[in-house]
mmCIF file of C-alpha atoms in Angstrom:
data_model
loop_
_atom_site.group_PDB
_atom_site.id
_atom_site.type_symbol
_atom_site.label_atom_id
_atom_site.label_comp_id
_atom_site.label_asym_id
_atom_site.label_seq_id
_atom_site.Cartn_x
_atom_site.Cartn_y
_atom_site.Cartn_z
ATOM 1 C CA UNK A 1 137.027 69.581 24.870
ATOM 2 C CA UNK A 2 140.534 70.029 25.681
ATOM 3 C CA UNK A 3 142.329 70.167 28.826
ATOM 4 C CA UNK A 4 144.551 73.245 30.257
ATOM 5 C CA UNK A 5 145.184 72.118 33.600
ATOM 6 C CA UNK A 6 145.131 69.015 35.401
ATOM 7 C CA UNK A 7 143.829 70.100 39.636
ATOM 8 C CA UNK A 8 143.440 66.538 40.830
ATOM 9 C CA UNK A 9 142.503 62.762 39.531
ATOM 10 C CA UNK A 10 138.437 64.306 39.607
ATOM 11 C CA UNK A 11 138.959 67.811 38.576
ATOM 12 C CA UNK A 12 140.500 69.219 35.057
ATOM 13 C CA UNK A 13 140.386 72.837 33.709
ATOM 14 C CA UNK A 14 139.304 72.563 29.762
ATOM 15 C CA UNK A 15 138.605 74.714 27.053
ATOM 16 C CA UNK A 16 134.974 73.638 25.039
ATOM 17 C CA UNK A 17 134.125 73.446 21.849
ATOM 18 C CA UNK A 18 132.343 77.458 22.252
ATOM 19 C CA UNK A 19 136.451 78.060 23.421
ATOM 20 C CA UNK A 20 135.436 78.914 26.692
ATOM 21 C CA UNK A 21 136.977 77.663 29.531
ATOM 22 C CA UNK A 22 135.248 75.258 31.684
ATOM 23 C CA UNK A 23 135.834 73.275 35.266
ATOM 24 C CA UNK A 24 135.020 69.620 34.663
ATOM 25 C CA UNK A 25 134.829 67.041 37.720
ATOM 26 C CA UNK A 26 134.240 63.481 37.409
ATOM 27 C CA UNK A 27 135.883 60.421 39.037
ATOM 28 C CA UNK A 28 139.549 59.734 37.725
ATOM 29 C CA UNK A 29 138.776 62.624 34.895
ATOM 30 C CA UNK A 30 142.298 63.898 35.533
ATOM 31 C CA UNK A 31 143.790 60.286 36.518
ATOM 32 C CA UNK A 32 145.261 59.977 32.579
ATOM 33 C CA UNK A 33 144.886 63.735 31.752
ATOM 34 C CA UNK A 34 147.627 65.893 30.305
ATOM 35 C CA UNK A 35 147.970 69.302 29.119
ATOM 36 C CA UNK A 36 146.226 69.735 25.086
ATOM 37 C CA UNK A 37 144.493 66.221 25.506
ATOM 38 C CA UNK A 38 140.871 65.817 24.208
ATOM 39 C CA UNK A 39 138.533 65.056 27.028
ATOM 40 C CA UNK A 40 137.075 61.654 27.547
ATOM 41 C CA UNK A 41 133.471 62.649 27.587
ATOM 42 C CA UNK A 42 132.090 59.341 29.586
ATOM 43 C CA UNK A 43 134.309 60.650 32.246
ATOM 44 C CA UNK A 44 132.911 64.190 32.654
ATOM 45 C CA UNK A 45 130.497 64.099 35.583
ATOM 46 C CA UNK A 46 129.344 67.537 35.763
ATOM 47 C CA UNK A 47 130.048 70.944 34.228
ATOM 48 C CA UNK A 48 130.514 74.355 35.750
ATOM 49 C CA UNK A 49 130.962 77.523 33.525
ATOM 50 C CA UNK A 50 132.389 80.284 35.045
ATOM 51 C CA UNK A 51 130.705 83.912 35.079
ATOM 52 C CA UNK A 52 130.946 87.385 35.917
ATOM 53 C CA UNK A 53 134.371 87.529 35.394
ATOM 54 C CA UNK A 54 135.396 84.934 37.798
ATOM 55 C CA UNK A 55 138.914 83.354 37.248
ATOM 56 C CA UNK A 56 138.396 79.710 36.091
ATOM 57 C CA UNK A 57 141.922 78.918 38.046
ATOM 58 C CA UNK A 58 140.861 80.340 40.863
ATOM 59 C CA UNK A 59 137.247 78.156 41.181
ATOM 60 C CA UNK A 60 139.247 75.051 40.067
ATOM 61 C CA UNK A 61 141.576 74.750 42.747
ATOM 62 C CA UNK A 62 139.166 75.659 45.355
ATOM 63 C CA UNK A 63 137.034 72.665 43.693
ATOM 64 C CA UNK A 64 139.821 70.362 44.490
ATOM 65 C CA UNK A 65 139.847 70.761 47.603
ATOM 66 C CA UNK A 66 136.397 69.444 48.373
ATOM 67 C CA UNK A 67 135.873 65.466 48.073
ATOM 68 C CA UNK A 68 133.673 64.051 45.441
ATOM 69 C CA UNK A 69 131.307 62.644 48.068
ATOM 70 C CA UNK A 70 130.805 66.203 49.036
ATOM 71 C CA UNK A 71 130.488 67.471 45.999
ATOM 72 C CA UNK A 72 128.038 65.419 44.545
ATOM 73 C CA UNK A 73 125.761 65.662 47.978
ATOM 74 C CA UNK A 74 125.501 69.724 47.576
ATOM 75 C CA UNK A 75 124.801 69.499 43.509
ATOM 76 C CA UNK A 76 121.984 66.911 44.591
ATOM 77 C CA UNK A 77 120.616 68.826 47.373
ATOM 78 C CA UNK A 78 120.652 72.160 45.411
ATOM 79 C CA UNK A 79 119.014 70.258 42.853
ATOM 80 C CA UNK A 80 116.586 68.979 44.847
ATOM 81 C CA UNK A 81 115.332 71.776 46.708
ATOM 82 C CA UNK A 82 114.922 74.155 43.792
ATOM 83 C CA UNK A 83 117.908 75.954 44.363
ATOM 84 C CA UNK A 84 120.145 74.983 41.457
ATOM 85 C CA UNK A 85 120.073 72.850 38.355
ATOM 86 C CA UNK A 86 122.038 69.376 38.318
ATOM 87 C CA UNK A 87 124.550 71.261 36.440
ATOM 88 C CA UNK A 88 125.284 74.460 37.613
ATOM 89 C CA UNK A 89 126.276 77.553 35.638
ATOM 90 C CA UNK A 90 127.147 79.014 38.774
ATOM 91 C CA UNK A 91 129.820 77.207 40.285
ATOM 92 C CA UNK A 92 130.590 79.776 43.042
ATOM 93 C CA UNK A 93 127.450 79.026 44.519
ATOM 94 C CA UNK A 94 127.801 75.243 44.360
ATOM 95 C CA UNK A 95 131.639 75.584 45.320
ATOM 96 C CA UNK A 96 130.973 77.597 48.428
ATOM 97 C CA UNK A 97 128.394 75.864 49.806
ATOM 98 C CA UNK A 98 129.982 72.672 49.312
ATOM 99 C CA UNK A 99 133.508 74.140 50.841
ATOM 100 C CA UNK A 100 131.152 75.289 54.185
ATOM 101 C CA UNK A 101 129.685 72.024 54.372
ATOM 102 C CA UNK A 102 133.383 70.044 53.726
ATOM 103 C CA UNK A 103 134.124 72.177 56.766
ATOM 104 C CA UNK A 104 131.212 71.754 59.035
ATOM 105 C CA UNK A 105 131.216 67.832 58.678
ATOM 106 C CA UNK A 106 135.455 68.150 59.640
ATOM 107 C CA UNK A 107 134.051 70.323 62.894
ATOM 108 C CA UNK A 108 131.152 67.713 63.548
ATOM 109 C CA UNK A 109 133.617 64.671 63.076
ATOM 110 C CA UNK A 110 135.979 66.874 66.460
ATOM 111 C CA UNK A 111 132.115 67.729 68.228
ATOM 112 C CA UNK A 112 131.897 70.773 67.674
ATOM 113 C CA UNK A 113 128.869 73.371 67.120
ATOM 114 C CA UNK A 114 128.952 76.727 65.769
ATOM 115 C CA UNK A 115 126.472 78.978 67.225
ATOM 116 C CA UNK A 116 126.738 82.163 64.868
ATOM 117 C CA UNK A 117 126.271 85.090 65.968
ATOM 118 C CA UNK A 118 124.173 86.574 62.689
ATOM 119 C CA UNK A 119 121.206 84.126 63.304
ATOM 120 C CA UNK A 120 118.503 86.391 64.385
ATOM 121 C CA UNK A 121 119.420 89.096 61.683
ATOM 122 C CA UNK A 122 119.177 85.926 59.428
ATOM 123 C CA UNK A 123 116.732 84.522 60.638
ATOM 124 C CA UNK A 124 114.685 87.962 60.128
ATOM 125 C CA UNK A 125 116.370 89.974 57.087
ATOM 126 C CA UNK A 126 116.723 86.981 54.640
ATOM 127 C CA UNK A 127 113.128 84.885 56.059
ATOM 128 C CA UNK A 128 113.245 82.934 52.247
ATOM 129 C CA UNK A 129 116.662 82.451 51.699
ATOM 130 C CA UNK A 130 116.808 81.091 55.900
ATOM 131 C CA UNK A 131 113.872 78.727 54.789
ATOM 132 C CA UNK A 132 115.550 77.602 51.655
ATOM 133 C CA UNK A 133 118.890 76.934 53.941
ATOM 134 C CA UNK A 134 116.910 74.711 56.215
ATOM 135 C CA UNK A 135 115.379 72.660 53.564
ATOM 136 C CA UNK A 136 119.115 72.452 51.885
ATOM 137 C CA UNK A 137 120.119 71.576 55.224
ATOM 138 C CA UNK A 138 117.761 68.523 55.583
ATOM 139 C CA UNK A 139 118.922 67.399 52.138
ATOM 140 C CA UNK A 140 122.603 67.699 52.431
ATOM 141 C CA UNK A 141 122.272 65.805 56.269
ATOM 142 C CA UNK A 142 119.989 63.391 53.954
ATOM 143 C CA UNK A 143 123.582 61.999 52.473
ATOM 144 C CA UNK A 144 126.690 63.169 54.592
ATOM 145 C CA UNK A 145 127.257 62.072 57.859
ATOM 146 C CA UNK A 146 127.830 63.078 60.658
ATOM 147 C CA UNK A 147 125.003 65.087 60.714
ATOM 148 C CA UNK A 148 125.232 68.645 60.725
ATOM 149 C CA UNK A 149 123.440 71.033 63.554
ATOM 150 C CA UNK A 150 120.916 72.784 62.700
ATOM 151 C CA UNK A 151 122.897 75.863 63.370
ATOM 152 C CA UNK A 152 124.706 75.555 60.003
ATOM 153 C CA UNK A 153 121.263 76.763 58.086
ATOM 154 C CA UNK A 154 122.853 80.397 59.037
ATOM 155 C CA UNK A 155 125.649 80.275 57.360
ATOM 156 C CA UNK A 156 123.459 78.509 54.092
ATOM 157 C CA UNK A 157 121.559 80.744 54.540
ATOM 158 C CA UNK A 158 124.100 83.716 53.997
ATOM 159 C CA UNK A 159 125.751 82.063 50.812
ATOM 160 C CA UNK A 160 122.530 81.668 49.753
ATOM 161 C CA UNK A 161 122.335 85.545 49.822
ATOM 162 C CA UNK A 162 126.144 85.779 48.549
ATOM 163 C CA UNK A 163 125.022 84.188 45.256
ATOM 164 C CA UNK A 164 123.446 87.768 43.987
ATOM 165 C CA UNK A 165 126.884 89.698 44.225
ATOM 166 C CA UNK A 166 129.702 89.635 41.955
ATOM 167 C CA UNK A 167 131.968 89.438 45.318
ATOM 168 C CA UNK A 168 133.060 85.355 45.558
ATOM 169 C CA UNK A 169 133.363 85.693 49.606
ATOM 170 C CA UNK A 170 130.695 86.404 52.665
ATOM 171 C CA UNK A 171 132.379 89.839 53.714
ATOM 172 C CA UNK A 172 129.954 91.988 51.205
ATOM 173 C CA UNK A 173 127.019 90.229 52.650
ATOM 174 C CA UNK A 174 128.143 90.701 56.132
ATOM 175 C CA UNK A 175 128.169 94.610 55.949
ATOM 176 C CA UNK A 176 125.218 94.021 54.197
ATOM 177 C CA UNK A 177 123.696 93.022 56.875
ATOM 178 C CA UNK A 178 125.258 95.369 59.202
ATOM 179 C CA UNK A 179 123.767 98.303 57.456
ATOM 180 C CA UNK A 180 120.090 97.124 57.139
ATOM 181 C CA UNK A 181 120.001 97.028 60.729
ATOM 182 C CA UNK A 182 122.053 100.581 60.545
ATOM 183 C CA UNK A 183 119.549 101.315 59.108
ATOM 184 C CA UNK A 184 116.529 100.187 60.332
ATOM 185 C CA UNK A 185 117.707 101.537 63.631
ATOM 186 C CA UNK A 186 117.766 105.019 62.502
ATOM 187 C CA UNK A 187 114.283 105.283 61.282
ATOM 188 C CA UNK A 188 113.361 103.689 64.574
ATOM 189 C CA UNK A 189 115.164 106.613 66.741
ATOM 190 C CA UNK A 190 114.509 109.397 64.036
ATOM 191 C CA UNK A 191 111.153 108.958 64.743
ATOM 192 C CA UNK A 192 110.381 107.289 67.985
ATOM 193 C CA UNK A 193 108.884 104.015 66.281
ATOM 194 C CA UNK A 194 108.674 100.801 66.763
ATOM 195 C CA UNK A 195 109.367 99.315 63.038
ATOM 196 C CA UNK A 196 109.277 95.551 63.479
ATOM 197 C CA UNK A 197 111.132 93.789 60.174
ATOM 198 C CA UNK A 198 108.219 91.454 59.581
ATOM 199 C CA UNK A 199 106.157 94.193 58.737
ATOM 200 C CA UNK A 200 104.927 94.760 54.916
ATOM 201 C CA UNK A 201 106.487 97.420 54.788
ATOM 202 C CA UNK A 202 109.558 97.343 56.472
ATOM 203 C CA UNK A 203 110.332 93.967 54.463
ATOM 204 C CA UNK A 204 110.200 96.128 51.341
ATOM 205 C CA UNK A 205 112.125 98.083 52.228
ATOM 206 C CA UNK A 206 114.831 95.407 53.269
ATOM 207 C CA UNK A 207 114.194 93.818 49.599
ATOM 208 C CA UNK A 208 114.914 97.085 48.179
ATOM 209 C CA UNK A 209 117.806 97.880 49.888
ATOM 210 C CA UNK A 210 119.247 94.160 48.840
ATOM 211 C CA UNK A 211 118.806 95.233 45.171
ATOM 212 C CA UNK A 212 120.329 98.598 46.469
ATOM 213 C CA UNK A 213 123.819 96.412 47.237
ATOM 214 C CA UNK A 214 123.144 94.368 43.697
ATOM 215 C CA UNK A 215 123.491 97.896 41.601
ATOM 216 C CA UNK A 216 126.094 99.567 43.927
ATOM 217 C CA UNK A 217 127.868 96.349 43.365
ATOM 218 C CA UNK A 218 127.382 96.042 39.596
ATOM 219 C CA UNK A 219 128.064 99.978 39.413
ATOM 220 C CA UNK A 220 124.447 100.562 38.311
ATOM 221 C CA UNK A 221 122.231 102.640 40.290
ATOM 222 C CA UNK A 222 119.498 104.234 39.206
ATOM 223 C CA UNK A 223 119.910 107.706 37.938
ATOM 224 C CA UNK A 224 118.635 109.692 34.796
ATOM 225 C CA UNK A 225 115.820 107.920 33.806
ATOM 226 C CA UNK A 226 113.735 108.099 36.942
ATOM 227 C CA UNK A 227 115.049 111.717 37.757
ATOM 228 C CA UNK A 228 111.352 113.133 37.799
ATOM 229 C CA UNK A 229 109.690 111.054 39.679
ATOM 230 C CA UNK A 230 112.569 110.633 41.983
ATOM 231 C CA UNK A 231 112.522 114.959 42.473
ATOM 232 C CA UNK A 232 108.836 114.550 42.931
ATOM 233 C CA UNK A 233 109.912 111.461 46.128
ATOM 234 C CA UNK A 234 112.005 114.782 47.471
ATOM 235 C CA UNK A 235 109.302 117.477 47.261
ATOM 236 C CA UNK A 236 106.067 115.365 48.777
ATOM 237 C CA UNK A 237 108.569 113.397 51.615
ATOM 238 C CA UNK A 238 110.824 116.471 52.993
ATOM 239 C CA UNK A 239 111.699 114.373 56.504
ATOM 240 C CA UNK A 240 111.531 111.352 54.828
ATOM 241 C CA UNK A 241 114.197 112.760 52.463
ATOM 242 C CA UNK A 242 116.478 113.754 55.214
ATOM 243 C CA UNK A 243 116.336 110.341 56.537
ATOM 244 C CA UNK A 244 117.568 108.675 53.475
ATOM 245 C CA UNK A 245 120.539 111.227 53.007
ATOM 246 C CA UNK A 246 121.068 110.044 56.415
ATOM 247 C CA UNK A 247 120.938 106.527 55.477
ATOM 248 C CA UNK A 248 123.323 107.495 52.326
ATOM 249 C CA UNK A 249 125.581 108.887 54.210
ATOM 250 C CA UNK A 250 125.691 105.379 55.911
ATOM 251 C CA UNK A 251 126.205 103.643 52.702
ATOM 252 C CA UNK A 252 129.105 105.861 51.433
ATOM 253 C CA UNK A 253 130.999 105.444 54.993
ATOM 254 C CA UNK A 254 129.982 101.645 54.976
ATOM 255 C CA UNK A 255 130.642 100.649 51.596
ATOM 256 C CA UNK A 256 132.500 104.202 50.108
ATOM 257 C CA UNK A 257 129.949 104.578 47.308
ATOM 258 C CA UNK A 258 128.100 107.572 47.029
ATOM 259 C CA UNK A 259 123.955 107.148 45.926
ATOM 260 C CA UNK A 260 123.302 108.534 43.127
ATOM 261 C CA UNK A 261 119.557 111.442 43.939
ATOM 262 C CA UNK A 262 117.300 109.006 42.585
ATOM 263 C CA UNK A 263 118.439 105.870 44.576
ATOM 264 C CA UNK A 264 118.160 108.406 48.105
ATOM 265 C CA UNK A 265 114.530 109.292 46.504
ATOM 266 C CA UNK A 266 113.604 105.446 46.566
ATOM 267 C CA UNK A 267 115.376 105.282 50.188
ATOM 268 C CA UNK A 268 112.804 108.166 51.275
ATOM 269 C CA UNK A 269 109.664 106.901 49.794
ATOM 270 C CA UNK A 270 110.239 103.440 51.691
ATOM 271 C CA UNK A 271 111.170 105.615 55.041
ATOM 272 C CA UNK A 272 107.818 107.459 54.565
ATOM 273 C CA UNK A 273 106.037 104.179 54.232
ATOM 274 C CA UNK A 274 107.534 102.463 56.896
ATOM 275 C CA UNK A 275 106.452 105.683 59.641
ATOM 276 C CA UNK A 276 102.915 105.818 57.791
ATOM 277 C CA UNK A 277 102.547 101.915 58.559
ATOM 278 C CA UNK A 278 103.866 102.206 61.996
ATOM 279 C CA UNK A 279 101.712 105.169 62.914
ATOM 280 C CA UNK A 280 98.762 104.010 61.861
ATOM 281 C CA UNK A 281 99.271 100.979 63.608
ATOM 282 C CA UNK A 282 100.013 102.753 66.517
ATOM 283 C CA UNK A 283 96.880 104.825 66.573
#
């Protein structure tokens, strides 16, 4: 491997032998580094590969920024808690988390404590990826110090989620979560119901509206294919129909994408679910 940029003594942007360029970290990597130089490869302690179009500049110098003692903590505890390899091919994932947690131990070190003000939606909307963040949590305190609150498993918790959008920053998956409870509220008004999140079906519908954000986001919802079954969703749920172009509409204001007919067709069949479920447990 060659390098193309020098970011710090631990952090060097390279081109490998597939001529793709990579971020390499490892202590004093960069320390005798120079533009067009081969790579010493004893020095290289771990390898990210950028993807989905992500600018390899851009990842590098937010890598330099975070110590190697921080670093290497997050890759661990990812590792170790099944989120992510040793070495990552997704370094946005690894470089956010370990740029929240660089923060959070400067704001322990002054004494202070975030409460955020997502937790309950968190805590309730993303129920695995909240569990996951407290088990990261316990690994990352495991090796850092000061110790972190356990307040900070929100905001893992939420990059956690981040990690299945192309966007690199939280903003996506804060409207995200805005518009579930949009929402969820609707259905609960439309209808006069009391549609409680942990419910079966309520959380599928949550999980499908996630992977609603995933294809808006990659620019593939589901149209065409499905178009049959999706005018059959229409015909057998009328009200449940109107909801979702209700819930649409919220969408396209929220996020300025219109739904394609067969995504609002899914929208209505999880709507008619979720007042079946909550009327028969009402009666």
């Amino acid at each position: 491997m060659k390098v193309l940029r020098v970011l710090n003594n631990n952090v060097v942007l390279a081109r490998d032998e597939k001529n793709q360029e990579v971020i390499l970290t490892g202590r004093g990597i960069g320390f005798s580094s120079s533009q067009g130089k081969r790579v010493d490869p004893a020095l290289v302690k771990r390898v990210f590969v950028p993807v989905d179009g992500r600018d390899p500049d851009h990842l590098a110098e937010a890598l330099a920024l975070i110590s190697e003692e921080v670093l290497q903590a997050v890759v661990t505890a990812l590792h170790e808690v099944g989120i992510e390899e040793r070495e990552s091919t997704r370094p946005t994932l690894a470089i956010a988390v370990a740029d929240h947690i660089a923060g959070a131990l400067e704001r322990a070190g002054r004494g202070i404590v975030v409460e955020y003000p997502l937790r309950a939606e968190v805590q309730t909307l993303y129920a695995a990826e909240y569990a996951q963040a407290q088990r990261l949590l316990r690994a990352v305190n495991e090796r850092v110090s000061p110790k972190l609150d356990a307040s900070e498993a929100t905001a893992l918790a939420l990059h956690l989620v981040n990690a299945g959008f192309v966007s690199g920053d939280l903003s996506f998956t804060y409207t995200m979560t805005g518009v579930i409870q949009q929402m969820l509220a609707v259905v609960r008004e439309r209808y006069g119901l009391n549609v409680s999140e942990a419910s079966m079906s309520a959380a599928r519908f949550i999980t499908h509206v996630r992977y609603l954000f995933v294809r808006i986001q990659q620019r593939r919802q589901l149209k065409g294919q499905e178009s049959t079954i999706g005018k059959g969703i229409r015909q057998h749920y009328p009200e449940a129909t109107r909801t979702a172009q209700q819930l649409a509409t919220i969408v396209e204001l929220r996020l300025g994408q219109q739904l394609s007919d067969d995504e609002v067709s899914y929208l209505a069949l999880h709507v008619a679910r979720m007042t079946m479920d909550a009327t028969g447990a009402a009666t």
